[in-house]
Short mmCIF file of C-alpha atoms in Angstrom, two decimals:
data_model
loop_
_atom_site.label_atom_id
_atom_site.label_comp_id
_atom_site.label_asym_id
_atom_site.label_seq_id
_atom_site.Cartn_x
_atom_site.Cartn_y
_atom_site.Cartn_z
CA MET A 1 -79.87 19.52 -103.74
CA THR A 2 -79.50 20.73 -107.47
CA LEU A 3 -78.77 24.46 -106.00
CA TYR A 4 -75.40 22.83 -105.02
CA SER A 5 -74.54 20.62 -107.71
CA PRO A 6 -71.14 21.52 -109.15
CA SER A 7 -72.52 22.13 -112.84
CA PRO A 8 -71.35 24.66 -114.90
CA LEU A 9 -74.32 26.61 -114.43
CA ASN A 10 -74.44 26.82 -111.00
CA CYS A 11 -70.52 27.69 -110.88
CA LEU A 12 -71.58 30.64 -112.99
CA ARG A 13 -74.55 31.42 -110.60
CA LEU A 14 -72.04 31.42 -107.68
CA LEU A 15 -69.71 33.61 -109.63
CA THR A 16 -72.09 36.04 -110.74
CA LEU A 17 -73.61 36.23 -106.98
CA LEU A 18 -70.21 36.75 -105.64
CA SER A 19 -69.09 39.68 -108.62
CA GLY A 20 -72.75 41.03 -107.55
CA LEU A 21 -71.74 41.62 -103.93
CA LEU A 22 -68.16 42.71 -105.02
CA LEU A 23 -69.72 45.68 -106.81
CA LEU A 24 -71.77 46.43 -104.28
CA SER A 25 -68.96 46.66 -101.63
CA ALA A 26 -66.83 48.42 -104.06
CA CYS A 27 -69.24 51.15 -104.95
CA ALA A 28 -68.62 52.74 -101.43
CA THR A 29 -64.81 53.26 -102.23
CA VAL A 30 -65.18 54.67 -105.59
CA LYS A 31 -62.73 57.70 -105.74
CA GLY A 32 -62.61 60.90 -108.10
CA PRO A 33 -61.37 60.59 -111.40
CA GLY A 34 -57.76 59.76 -112.45
CA ASP A 35 -57.11 58.99 -116.09
CA GLU A 36 -59.38 60.86 -118.18
CA HIS A 37 -60.84 57.31 -119.90
CA ASP A 38 -60.87 55.36 -116.50
CA PRO A 39 -63.22 57.52 -114.08
CA LEU A 40 -64.23 54.67 -112.37
CA GLU A 41 -60.68 53.40 -111.45
CA SER A 42 -61.33 52.46 -108.07
CA LEU A 43 -64.46 50.23 -108.72
CA ASN A 44 -62.56 48.61 -111.91
CA ARG A 45 -59.59 47.69 -109.97
CA THR A 46 -61.38 46.09 -107.16
CA VAL A 47 -63.56 43.85 -110.51
CA PHE A 48 -60.01 43.25 -111.56
CA ASN A 49 -58.58 41.94 -108.56
CA PHE A 50 -61.64 39.77 -108.21
CA ASN A 51 -61.19 38.42 -112.00
CA GLU A 52 -57.60 37.90 -111.09
CA GLY A 53 -58.33 35.58 -108.34
CA VAL A 54 -60.86 33.39 -110.58
CA TYR A 55 -58.27 33.38 -113.31
CA LYS A 56 -55.61 32.21 -110.54
CA TYR A 57 -57.60 29.53 -108.59
CA VAL A 58 -60.28 28.52 -110.79
CA LEU A 59 -59.99 29.30 -114.59
CA ASP A 60 -56.30 28.79 -115.08
CA PRO A 61 -55.96 25.62 -113.73
CA VAL A 62 -58.75 24.46 -116.04
CA THR A 63 -57.33 26.19 -118.65
CA GLU A 64 -53.79 24.63 -117.98
CA THR A 65 -55.14 21.21 -117.84
CA TYR A 66 -56.66 21.33 -120.97
CA GLN A 67 -53.49 22.41 -122.97
CA ASP A 68 -51.55 19.45 -121.28
CA VAL A 69 -54.18 16.86 -122.25
CA ALA A 70 -55.88 18.15 -125.43
CA PRO A 71 -53.69 17.29 -128.49
CA GLN A 72 -52.91 20.37 -130.16
CA PRO A 73 -54.72 19.50 -133.49
CA VAL A 74 -57.73 19.19 -130.94
CA GLN A 75 -57.01 22.87 -129.62
CA THR A 76 -56.85 24.20 -133.06
CA GLY A 77 -59.81 22.77 -134.30
CA VAL A 78 -61.92 24.13 -131.04
CA SER A 79 -60.64 27.50 -131.71
CA ASP A 80 -61.08 27.43 -135.52
CA PHE A 81 -64.93 26.24 -134.49
CA PHE A 82 -65.48 29.17 -132.54
CA SER A 83 -63.73 31.60 -134.96
CA ASN A 84 -66.18 30.20 -137.25
CA ILE A 85 -69.29 31.28 -135.15
CA ASP A 86 -67.80 34.34 -134.87
CA ASP A 87 -67.46 35.26 -138.40
CA LEU A 88 -71.28 35.40 -138.47
CA PHE A 89 -70.95 38.48 -136.23
CA VAL A 90 -67.94 39.68 -137.90
CA LEU A 91 -70.12 39.33 -141.32
CA ALA A 92 -72.98 41.34 -139.83
CA ASN A 93 -71.29 44.04 -138.62
CA ASP A 94 -69.37 44.15 -142.24
CA LEU A 95 -72.76 45.14 -143.44
CA LEU A 96 -73.63 47.40 -140.91
CA GLN A 97 -70.20 49.53 -141.39
CA PHE A 98 -70.93 49.24 -145.13
CA LYS A 99 -67.35 47.24 -145.68
CA PHE A 100 -69.37 45.33 -148.71
CA ALA A 101 -65.82 44.28 -150.22
CA GLN A 102 -64.63 42.60 -146.69
CA ALA A 103 -68.39 41.04 -146.17
CA ALA A 104 -67.66 39.62 -149.64
CA SER A 105 -64.56 37.90 -148.37
CA ASP A 106 -66.26 36.96 -145.03
CA LEU A 107 -69.12 35.44 -146.57
CA GLY A 108 -66.99 32.98 -148.67
CA ARG A 109 -64.79 32.75 -145.56
CA LEU A 110 -67.59 31.70 -143.61
CA ALA A 111 -69.45 29.10 -146.55
CA PHE A 112 -65.85 27.35 -147.07
CA ASN A 113 -65.28 26.57 -143.38
CA THR A 114 -68.86 25.92 -142.52
CA THR A 115 -68.69 22.88 -145.71
CA ALA A 116 -65.13 22.24 -146.89
CA GLY A 117 -63.73 22.83 -143.24
CA LEU A 118 -66.39 20.62 -141.30
CA PHE A 119 -68.53 23.05 -139.34
CA GLY A 120 -65.42 25.53 -139.05
CA LEU A 121 -63.36 22.82 -137.10
CA ILE A 122 -60.65 23.48 -140.12
CA ASP A 123 -59.82 26.68 -141.22
CA VAL A 124 -59.71 26.39 -145.14
CA ALA A 125 -60.40 29.71 -146.00
CA THR A 126 -57.20 31.30 -144.69
CA TYR A 127 -55.42 29.55 -147.41
CA MET A 128 -57.63 30.64 -149.82
CA ASP A 129 -56.54 34.48 -149.51
CA MET A 130 -59.92 34.96 -146.93
CA PRO A 131 -58.33 36.09 -143.83
CA LYS A 132 -59.86 36.50 -140.44
CA HIS A 133 -61.36 39.91 -139.73
CA HIS A 134 -62.32 41.18 -136.32
CA GLU A 135 -65.45 43.24 -136.23
CA ASP A 136 -68.40 43.40 -133.42
CA PHE A 137 -70.92 45.60 -132.68
CA GLY A 138 -69.06 47.76 -130.40
CA GLN A 139 -66.94 48.70 -133.34
CA THR A 140 -69.94 49.27 -135.29
CA LEU A 141 -71.47 51.82 -132.63
CA ALA A 142 -67.91 53.56 -132.97
CA ILE A 143 -68.32 53.76 -136.66
CA TRP A 144 -71.78 55.38 -136.02
CA GLY A 145 -70.40 57.60 -133.95
CA VAL A 146 -70.79 56.51 -130.41
CA GLY A 147 -68.01 57.30 -128.11
CA ASP A 148 -65.96 54.89 -126.09
CA GLY A 149 -67.31 55.97 -122.65
CA PRO A 150 -65.80 55.13 -119.66
CA TYR A 151 -63.54 52.17 -119.47
CA LEU A 152 -64.85 49.30 -117.39
CA VAL A 153 -63.41 46.14 -116.05
CA LEU A 154 -66.52 43.58 -116.44
CA PRO A 155 -66.93 40.58 -113.53
CA LEU A 156 -65.69 37.40 -115.25
CA LEU A 157 -65.17 39.11 -118.66
CA GLY A 158 -62.41 41.67 -118.21
CA PRO A 159 -61.61 44.77 -120.17
CA SER A 160 -64.42 46.89 -122.13
CA THR A 161 -65.68 49.90 -122.40
CA LEU A 162 -69.22 51.37 -121.67
CA ARG A 163 -70.00 51.18 -125.64
CA ASP A 164 -68.01 48.10 -126.16
CA THR A 165 -70.33 46.30 -123.22
CA GLY A 166 -73.58 47.66 -124.96
CA GLY A 167 -72.17 46.10 -128.07
CA LEU A 168 -71.29 42.61 -126.35
CA VAL A 169 -74.90 42.45 -124.75
CA VAL A 170 -76.33 42.91 -128.64
CA ASP A 171 -73.63 40.33 -130.01
CA SER A 172 -74.62 38.11 -127.25
CA ARG A 173 -78.20 38.24 -127.94
CA TYR A 174 -77.88 36.34 -131.33
CA ASP A 175 -75.09 33.97 -130.19
CA PRO A 176 -76.39 30.73 -131.90
CA ILE A 177 -74.80 28.85 -128.61
CA LEU A 178 -77.29 29.98 -126.44
CA ASP A 179 -79.70 28.84 -128.68
CA ILE A 180 -78.85 25.11 -127.96
CA LYS A 181 -82.09 23.57 -126.62
CA ASP A 182 -80.32 20.73 -124.18
CA SER A 183 -79.47 22.93 -120.98
CA GLU A 184 -76.45 20.68 -120.08
CA ALA A 185 -75.00 20.90 -123.88
CA ARG A 186 -75.25 24.34 -123.55
CA TRP A 187 -73.56 25.36 -120.64
CA ASP A 188 -70.92 22.53 -122.08
CA VAL A 189 -70.16 24.58 -124.99
CA ILE A 190 -70.16 27.74 -122.87
CA GLY A 191 -67.74 26.43 -120.58
CA LEU A 192 -65.50 24.94 -123.20
CA LYS A 193 -65.49 28.44 -125.32
CA ALA A 194 -64.38 30.32 -121.63
CA VAL A 195 -61.60 27.93 -121.43
CA ASP A 196 -60.69 28.14 -125.14
CA THR A 197 -60.68 31.91 -124.83
CA ARG A 198 -58.77 32.00 -121.69
CA ALA A 199 -56.03 29.90 -123.16
CA GLY A 200 -55.87 32.41 -126.05
CA LEU A 201 -55.40 35.15 -123.55
CA LEU A 202 -53.00 33.37 -121.62
CA PRO A 203 -49.62 34.75 -123.47
CA ALA A 204 -50.89 38.17 -123.21
CA ASP A 205 -51.79 37.77 -119.52
CA ARG A 206 -48.02 36.45 -119.03
CA ILE A 207 -46.77 39.41 -120.85
CA ALA A 208 -48.32 41.61 -118.56
CA GLY A 209 -47.17 39.90 -115.61
CA LYS A 210 -43.67 40.49 -116.74
CA SER A 211 -43.94 43.85 -117.59
CA GLY A 212 -42.54 45.62 -114.59
CA VAL A 213 -45.10 48.16 -114.27
CA ASP A 214 -49.20 48.08 -112.77
CA LYS A 215 -50.64 45.54 -114.45
CA TYR A 216 -53.97 47.05 -114.09
CA ASN A 217 -52.75 49.87 -115.89
CA PHE A 218 -50.82 47.95 -118.78
CA ILE A 219 -53.78 45.85 -119.71
CA ARG A 220 -56.38 49.14 -119.85
CA ASP A 221 -53.95 50.90 -121.90
CA ALA A 222 -53.11 47.75 -124.22
CA TYR A 223 -57.09 47.17 -124.47
CA LEU A 224 -57.75 50.43 -125.39
CA GLN A 225 -55.12 50.80 -128.01
CA HIS A 226 -55.96 47.33 -129.42
CA ARG A 227 -59.66 48.66 -129.78
CA ARG A 228 -58.81 51.73 -131.62
CA SER A 229 -56.76 49.67 -133.60
CA LEU A 230 -59.82 47.70 -134.83
CA ILE A 231 -62.15 50.42 -135.07
CA TYR A 232 -59.54 52.29 -137.75
CA ASP A 233 -58.53 49.05 -139.05
CA GLY A 234 -55.20 49.45 -137.90
CA ASN A 235 -54.58 52.95 -139.11
CA PRO A 236 -55.89 55.37 -136.03
CA PRO A 237 -55.55 58.86 -136.31
CA ASN A 238 -52.37 60.35 -134.82
CA GLN A 239 -54.51 62.27 -132.00
CA LEU A 240 -55.82 58.79 -130.84
CA ALA A 241 -52.72 56.93 -130.65
CA PRO A 242 -51.83 56.67 -126.74
CA ALA A 243 -48.80 57.91 -125.15
CA PRO A 244 -46.02 55.67 -124.75
CA MET A 245 -45.90 53.72 -121.56
CA GLY A 246 -42.31 54.84 -120.93
CA ASP A 247 -38.57 52.92 -121.66
CA LYS A 248 -38.25 50.88 -124.66
CA GLU A 249 -38.86 47.56 -122.96
CA SER A 250 -42.24 48.56 -121.61
CA GLN A 251 -43.36 49.67 -125.22
CA ASP A 252 -42.12 46.62 -126.89
CA LEU A 253 -44.27 44.65 -124.15
CA GLU A 254 -47.12 46.51 -124.79
CA LEU A 255 -46.94 46.01 -128.54
CA GLU A 256 -46.31 42.19 -127.73
CA LEU A 257 -49.62 41.94 -125.22
CA GLU A 258 -51.46 44.02 -128.12
CA LYS A 259 -50.46 40.91 -130.76
CA ALA A 260 -51.73 38.33 -128.10
CA LEU A 261 -54.93 40.35 -127.66
CA ALA A 262 -55.67 39.61 -131.34
CA ALA A 263 -54.51 36.02 -131.56
CA PRO A 264 -57.25 34.20 -129.89
CA ALA A 265 -59.64 34.73 -132.78
CA LYS A 266 -57.76 33.29 -136.08
#
């Protein structure tokens, strides 16, 4: 009976099982390399289509209901709370990248938001000239000289690269949410974080949907450009800048998408 209960854990198990079966079926249809950054495009497109179905029929309806029901201050508080947890990883990766001045700012940000901001529910630090930074272990690996590796679309999680996937595994290992002892509470928090993350990405998804170009390519190029920008603190070398997508409208939409990708974490 427990196996079929509609709990978040069992839903995740079911989606993970479906993802595994999907990957196994897709492996037989992987074609040769097309884009140099995306040699696994056939496999990635299969996972991308699976994710699109999950988003459309499962996650997006829940997210849109959350946005309709929860008052905006509540939504902002939830986003700020998870952003405050993320600042723990930002601070650690500041130090690993030897960004000591930024680390001092992020330590102050974490301290003020955790105390005066009621455990991160209110982002008071931004108004104190301690802005949100974006650092993770994938970026740290890049600073240490690890290359991107092939572009990957992860089941449920979306765009990544081989290097960023390794960084995600390390970051996830130390996520305090996973240390919550009560299983039901832990999965409730994980579910709320997934909904909050998706709520932040919906504007980017809508931008991609109206771009008039292939959505898969559009999201891939925007993701890779966004990651380059983060790694080089907004100033990537010219030789690493991606080629323009096409007409001015498409380029403007890609810029909007890159901004939206940065929006969920405040």
